[in-house]
Amino acid sequence: MLRLEKVNAFYGHIQALHEVSLEVAEGEIVCLIGANGAGKTTTLMSIMGVVSTPQGKILFEGEDITGRPTPSIVHKGISCVPEGRRIFPQLTVMENLDMGFYPRRDRPAEFEEDLERVFRLFPVLEERKDQLGGTLSGGQQQMLALARGLMARPKLLLLDEPSLGLAPLLVEQVMESIVEINKQGTTVLLVEQNALMALEISHRGYVLETGTITISGESGKLMADAQVRSSYLGT
Amino acid sequence: MAELAIVLQQIVAGLALGSIYGLVALGYNFIFNAVGIVNLAQGDFVMLGGYIYGGTLTLLLGLPFLPALLLTAIAMAIFGIVSQRIVYYPLRDAHPRMVMLSTIALGIFLKNISLIAWGTYPVSVSGLFGQRGLRIAGVSILYQYIFILVCVIILLAIQQYFFKKTTLGKSMRAVAQDRLAAMLMGIDAYKMIAITFAYSSTLAAIGGVLLAPVFMVSQVLANVGLKGFAACVIGGWGDITGAVIGGLVVGLVEVFSASYISSVYKDAIVFAILIGFLIFRPQGILGRATEVSL
Amino acid sequence: MRRIVGLVLAVALMATCSVYAADPVYIGAMGAITGGSAISGEQASQGLILAEEDINAAGGVLGRPVKIIMEDSRGLPTGGVTAARKLIFQDNVVGIIGCHQSTVVMAIEPLIRQEGVICMAKGSADMITAAGNPWIVRVREYDTLAASAKVRHALDKGYTRFAIFHNTDQFGEGGRQNLIDALARHGLEPVAVEAHNTGDKDFTAQLLNIRRADPEVLIVWTHGDEHALICRQVAQLLPDVQYYGSMAITQWSSIQMAEGTSEGAYTTSPYSYLNPDPDVQAFVKRHQERFGRPPETFTVLYYDSAMMLAEAIRRAGTTDRAKVLEELKKIKGWKGVSGIEYSFDERGEAFNELFICRIENQQPVIIEKVSVN
């Protein structure tokens, strides 16, 4: 579904990604793990067209989307739940969800249906639908960010550090909902520092080190890999 | 009885002035809500709208009110998009303070250009109502003032509806709050910002058209921008109802302080209150809005 | 050989001198071309353009053409000083016509005195000639003259309750004091005195305070833009009060801006474009054809000043400023295109007569001519 071929990415003159190649097949949860600053977020931002990628190719459903403007990539069916959640603090929960629905605004009839779906996943959002986004707790904001991403009914959902800053109990809850989202038919590319969690719920994984993919394979195998264990799982 | 009539007249005058300031404040708030910056040339936009309507379309071309209003609105919308491209877009990734500085420069430019284009004589147009007005129990009200108040209420309602109910309005607010996140929602942020400038320039155009018959159009007209700014601070930045309430407060303060404290220092009193708000209550009267970073 | 070189050099030098001698005689002028009172500067410039043409058409002065250099005072004391320094030190002008604002004239007064340059002031505040600067003469009605003429006219009509509404600048403050003095000479005091700033747009508060005092007459002492708006608001708030305006309300532009609300107002003025005097009408016609509107007061006053200064240079036979000033002050009974006969007195005042005008059918109709003595 998504393929990156030898992608180089730059922030100004600083090269953040070195020939990164990865693939996500339809129906999968693929995780991208790595230390802080390894280039995980940059990879997602490159896919979304936010970071410039002068070399390499990004293909989505066989179509070259390299260098396309962000809104057109979103309209193709990729949604991104960015790092730090970035919900709209001065919009209500409902309005935030409405913004998530933006790529499909020409089909207002489906709005209610999608709303029900995300409310089933995150019932707390329904309780707080008229509250301003900025007044929600961290966990609720993360749920809102996920729900907002789902409102676009994306084919591929990019998740950037969904567990960051959450209490362990909430982390588990969020991970469960990711599995649930995937089961309902959304392909997921998950970026996580919490490697154990990420590997537990994903089918396959990539390890990113200073802008280069070093190890990749099925999640189960990665969890058994000695190097991964010592560097990322702390065992 | 005579005294009552005088006090009523003062209130009418304060509300009339206040609705003008509220109208200008709506224009400020529109851009603030969409881009998170304060367009410090808003008063000059009002002046420019007044000149296009009064100086060019009405006096030079002799157009009647409605076509002149319409053409002014269109001209100002285009002007808004162009000025957005020149003043905002190149600085889109800079600190908002830089953009505000560049709007100040735009304001100075507009004052000088208008001097060259329309000369030094104030442009005087009659509008729909000229100097005609109502007189009830010793209180006189110009029809033009009633017209302004009605327009402000209608525009307030439209703006309120627009930002709260329409997808376009909500996405504009989203762009203002987090441009990257908005783009990740598929919103074309720069198109939204261009629309924002176009609309707020149109608001300024309406302001200029409504003000021309009462204040005439000259470079001094741009000073209503300062009062509109004060109205925004007092009403709370980004708060649409607050802007109109802030405008009415400024109008009333101006008239009553001129009557009972000092007519010479009435502007100083308004700005002292403005500074007081900035220090002690930066969120404004209604206290809902976020702080503006200046 | 050396001698020959010296001779050639001397001849060359003399030749250069004679080229300079054919250079124009410079006359300076200043007015607000930008800023809050920018209208006045534009009016003045138009008068000067016509004056320069007329002087040169009559052969210039001393066999040389005249060039009038107009500088922008921006209506500010600082702007006036900058303009005056430029005219004096760079252009080496014989004299400066203007400024039309008393504040600006007072700001350049020390420089005028120090450098010995003729200044034909257009500000009306009494202090301009009271400063005792021998280089300053005034070609405009002065405030005491205007104030006493207004008060006397109103008293003649039987009014006794006077309210004053004045600008807070030097012009307005001077006018307020002159009115109070003029009333005091008749044993009266104003029932209300209110003030406003230049650039103000809304005067409701002050006009309502005046309404509380229930006056019969309102004397307004301010400039053109404010005057038009005050007329409009007085028509709303004080419809029954007899309005006396400053000279500015007779201006064609001001009458247009007032949109009929200045109807019936009286004022004192050195000029009206309705003056049937053929000299005035000839000038009005010419100005109308050239600039598309009748000349205003500052147009004719700047024009007359330039013409008188040129005449003084001719009579003096030199551009020596002291001699020109001497000749200028000898001018008596000079008929200007304003309709006024100018005669300079020992204080340097050219005015000793003035018109009382009334706005009728949107036009400043001359009611009578009043004289100081």
Short mmCIF file of N, CA and C in Angstrom, two decimals, chain B residues 209-275:
data_model
loop_
_atom_site.label_atom_id
_atom_site.label_comp_id
_atom_site.label_asym_id
_atom_site.label_seq_id
_atom_site.Cartn_x
_atom_site.Cartn_y
_atom_site.Cartn_z
N VAL B 209 -17.25 52.51 3.88
CA VAL B 209 -18.47 52.97 3.21
C VAL B 209 -19.46 53.54 4.22
N LEU B 210 -19.57 52.87 5.37
CA LEU B 210 -20.53 53.33 6.38
C LEU B 210 -20.05 54.59 7.07
N LEU B 211 -18.74 54.71 7.23
CA LEU B 211 -18.19 55.85 7.96
C LEU B 211 -18.11 57.11 7.12
N ALA B 212 -17.92 56.93 5.79
CA ALA B 212 -17.68 58.10 4.93
C ALA B 212 -18.72 59.21 5.13
N PRO B 213 -20.02 58.89 5.21
CA PRO B 213 -20.98 59.98 5.35
C PRO B 213 -20.93 60.68 6.71
N VAL B 214 -20.47 60.02 7.76
CA VAL B 214 -20.45 60.72 9.06
C VAL B 214 -19.12 61.39 9.36
N PHE B 215 -18.02 60.78 8.97
CA PHE B 215 -16.71 61.33 9.35
C PHE B 215 -15.95 61.92 8.17
N MET B 216 -16.45 61.77 6.96
CA MET B 216 -15.72 62.10 5.73
C MET B 216 -14.50 61.19 5.63
N VAL B 217 -13.89 61.15 4.45
CA VAL B 217 -12.73 60.28 4.28
C VAL B 217 -11.48 61.13 4.15
N SER B 218 -10.55 60.94 5.07
CA SER B 218 -9.25 61.58 4.96
C SER B 218 -8.26 60.64 5.62
N GLN B 219 -7.00 60.99 5.60
CA GLN B 219 -6.01 60.11 6.21
C GLN B 219 -6.30 59.87 7.70
N VAL B 220 -6.92 60.89 8.32
CA VAL B 220 -7.22 60.79 9.75
C VAL B 220 -8.20 59.65 10.03
N LEU B 221 -8.98 59.27 9.02
CA LEU B 221 -9.97 58.21 9.22
C LEU B 221 -9.31 56.92 9.70
N ALA B 222 -8.06 56.72 9.29
CA ALA B 222 -7.35 55.50 9.68
C ALA B 222 -7.22 55.38 11.20
N ASN B 223 -7.38 56.52 11.91
CA ASN B 223 -7.27 56.47 13.37
C ASN B 223 -8.36 55.62 14.03
N VAL B 224 -9.46 55.36 13.31
CA VAL B 224 -10.47 54.49 13.91
C VAL B 224 -9.87 53.10 14.17
N GLY B 225 -8.78 52.79 13.48
CA GLY B 225 -8.09 51.52 13.72
C GLY B 225 -7.63 51.39 15.16
N LEU B 226 -7.16 52.49 15.73
CA LEU B 226 -6.68 52.45 17.12
C LEU B 226 -7.83 52.17 18.08
N LYS B 227 -8.99 52.79 17.80
CA LYS B 227 -10.14 52.58 18.68
C LYS B 227 -10.66 51.15 18.51
N GLY B 228 -10.60 50.66 17.30
CA GLY B 228 -11.01 49.27 17.05
C GLY B 228 -10.09 48.31 17.79
N PHE B 229 -8.82 48.64 17.80
CA PHE B 229 -7.83 47.82 18.52
C PHE B 229 -8.18 47.81 20.02
N ALA B 230 -8.46 49.01 20.55
CA ALA B 230 -8.84 49.10 21.96
C ALA B 230 -10.09 48.26 22.23
N ALA B 231 -11.03 48.31 21.29
CA ALA B 231 -12.26 47.53 21.45
C ALA B 231 -11.95 46.03 21.52
N CYS B 232 -11.00 45.58 20.71
CA CYS B 232 -10.63 44.16 20.72
C CYS B 232 -10.01 43.76 22.05
N VAL B 233 -9.14 44.62 22.56
CA VAL B 233 -8.48 44.30 23.84
C VAL B 233 -9.51 44.25 24.95
N ILE B 234 -10.40 45.25 24.97
CA ILE B 234 -11.38 45.32 26.04
C ILE B 234 -12.37 44.17 25.93
N GLY B 235 -12.75 43.85 24.70
CA GLY B 235 -13.71 42.77 24.51
C GLY B 235 -13.08 41.38 24.59
N GLY B 236 -11.77 41.30 24.45
CA GLY B 236 -11.10 40.00 24.45
C GLY B 236 -10.77 39.57 23.04
N TRP B 237 -9.48 39.35 22.77
CA TRP B 237 -9.07 39.00 21.41
C TRP B 237 -9.74 37.71 20.95
N GLY B 238 -10.17 37.72 19.72
CA GLY B 238 -10.73 36.51 19.14
C GLY B 238 -12.20 36.31 19.48
N ASP B 239 -12.71 37.11 20.41
CA ASP B 239 -14.10 36.94 20.81
C ASP B 239 -14.95 37.89 19.99
N ILE B 240 -15.84 37.33 19.17
CA ILE B 240 -16.55 38.14 18.19
C ILE B 240 -17.58 39.05 18.87
N THR B 241 -18.36 38.46 19.79
CA THR B 241 -19.32 39.29 20.53
C THR B 241 -18.57 40.31 21.37
N GLY B 242 -17.47 39.84 21.96
CA GLY B 242 -16.66 40.72 22.81
C GLY B 242 -16.19 41.94 22.05
N ALA B 243 -15.86 41.76 20.78
CA ALA B 243 -15.37 42.88 19.97
C ALA B 243 -16.43 43.98 19.88
N VAL B 244 -17.68 43.56 19.65
CA VAL B 244 -18.74 44.56 19.52
C VAL B 244 -19.01 45.21 20.88
N ILE B 245 -19.03 44.39 21.93
CA ILE B 245 -19.23 44.96 23.27
C ILE B 245 -18.08 45.91 23.59
N GLY B 246 -16.86 45.47 23.29
CA GLY B 246 -15.69 46.33 23.51
C GLY B 246 -15.84 47.65 22.77
N GLY B 247 -16.32 47.58 21.53
CA GLY B 247 -16.52 48.79 20.74
C GLY B 247 -17.50 49.74 21.41
N LEU B 248 -18.61 49.17 21.89
CA LEU B 248 -19.62 50.02 22.54
C LEU B 248 -19.06 50.64 23.82
N VAL B 249 -18.26 49.85 24.56
CA VAL B 249 -17.66 50.38 25.78
C VAL B 249 -16.75 51.57 25.44
N VAL B 250 -15.90 51.38 24.42
CA VAL B 250 -14.98 52.45 24.04
C VAL B 250 -15.77 53.71 23.64
N GLY B 251 -16.83 53.51 22.84
CA GLY B 251 -17.65 54.65 22.41
C GLY B 251 -18.25 55.40 23.60
N LEU B 252 -18.83 54.64 24.54
CA LEU B 252 -19.46 55.27 25.70
C LEU B 252 -18.43 55.98 26.58
N VAL B 253 -17.29 55.29 26.79
CA VAL B 253 -16.23 55.89 27.62
C VAL B 253 -15.79 57.21 26.98
N GLU B 254 -15.65 57.18 25.67
CA GLU B 254 -15.16 58.38 24.98
C GLU B 254 -16.13 59.54 25.18
N VAL B 255 -17.41 59.28 24.95
CA VAL B 255 -18.38 60.37 25.05
C VAL B 255 -18.52 60.86 26.49
N PHE B 256 -18.61 59.91 27.44
CA PHE B 256 -18.83 60.35 28.82
C PHE B 256 -17.58 60.98 29.43
N SER B 257 -16.41 60.46 29.08
CA SER B 257 -15.22 61.10 29.65
C SER B 257 -15.03 62.48 29.03
N ALA B 258 -15.43 62.65 27.76
CA ALA B 258 -15.34 63.97 27.16
C ALA B 258 -16.33 64.93 27.82
N SER B 259 -17.48 64.41 28.23
CA SER B 259 -18.48 65.28 28.85
C SER B 259 -18.11 65.65 30.27
N TYR B 260 -17.64 64.66 31.03
CA TYR B 260 -17.53 64.91 32.47
C TYR B 260 -16.10 65.00 32.96
N ILE B 261 -15.13 64.55 32.17
CA ILE B 261 -13.75 64.65 32.64
C ILE B 261 -12.99 65.67 31.81
N SER B 262 -12.70 65.32 30.55
CA SER B 262 -11.98 66.28 29.72
C SER B 262 -12.16 65.92 28.26
N SER B 263 -12.65 66.91 27.50
CA SER B 263 -12.87 66.63 26.08
C SER B 263 -11.54 66.56 25.35
N VAL B 264 -10.52 67.19 25.92
CA VAL B 264 -9.23 67.24 25.24
C VAL B 264 -8.49 65.92 25.42
N TYR B 265 -8.70 65.29 26.58
CA TYR B 265 -7.94 64.07 26.87
C TYR B 265 -8.77 62.80 26.71
N LYS B 266 -9.91 62.90 25.99
CA LYS B 266 -10.78 61.72 25.91
C LYS B 266 -10.07 60.53 25.28
N ASP B 267 -9.23 60.78 24.28
CA ASP B 267 -8.51 59.66 23.66
C ASP B 267 -7.49 59.08 24.63
N ALA B 268 -6.84 59.97 25.38
CA ALA B 268 -5.86 59.51 26.37
C ALA B 268 -6.55 58.62 27.40
N ILE B 269 -7.78 58.99 27.78
CA ILE B 269 -8.51 58.19 28.77
C ILE B 269 -8.82 56.80 28.20
N VAL B 270 -9.27 56.78 26.95
CA VAL B 270 -9.55 55.48 26.31
C VAL B 270 -8.30 54.61 26.31
N PHE B 271 -7.16 55.21 25.96
CA PHE B 271 -5.96 54.39 25.86
C PHE B 271 -5.41 54.01 27.23
N ALA B 272 -5.67 54.86 28.23
CA ALA B 272 -5.28 54.47 29.59
C ALA B 272 -6.06 53.22 29.99
N ILE B 273 -7.35 53.20 29.66
CA ILE B 273 -8.16 52.02 29.97
C ILE B 273 -7.63 50.81 29.20
N LEU B 274 -7.26 51.04 27.96
CA LEU B 274 -6.70 49.96 27.13
C LEU B 274 -5.45 49.37 27.80
N ILE B 275 -4.57 50.23 28.27
CA ILE B 275 -3.34 49.75 28.91
C ILE B 275 -3.69 49.01 30.20
#
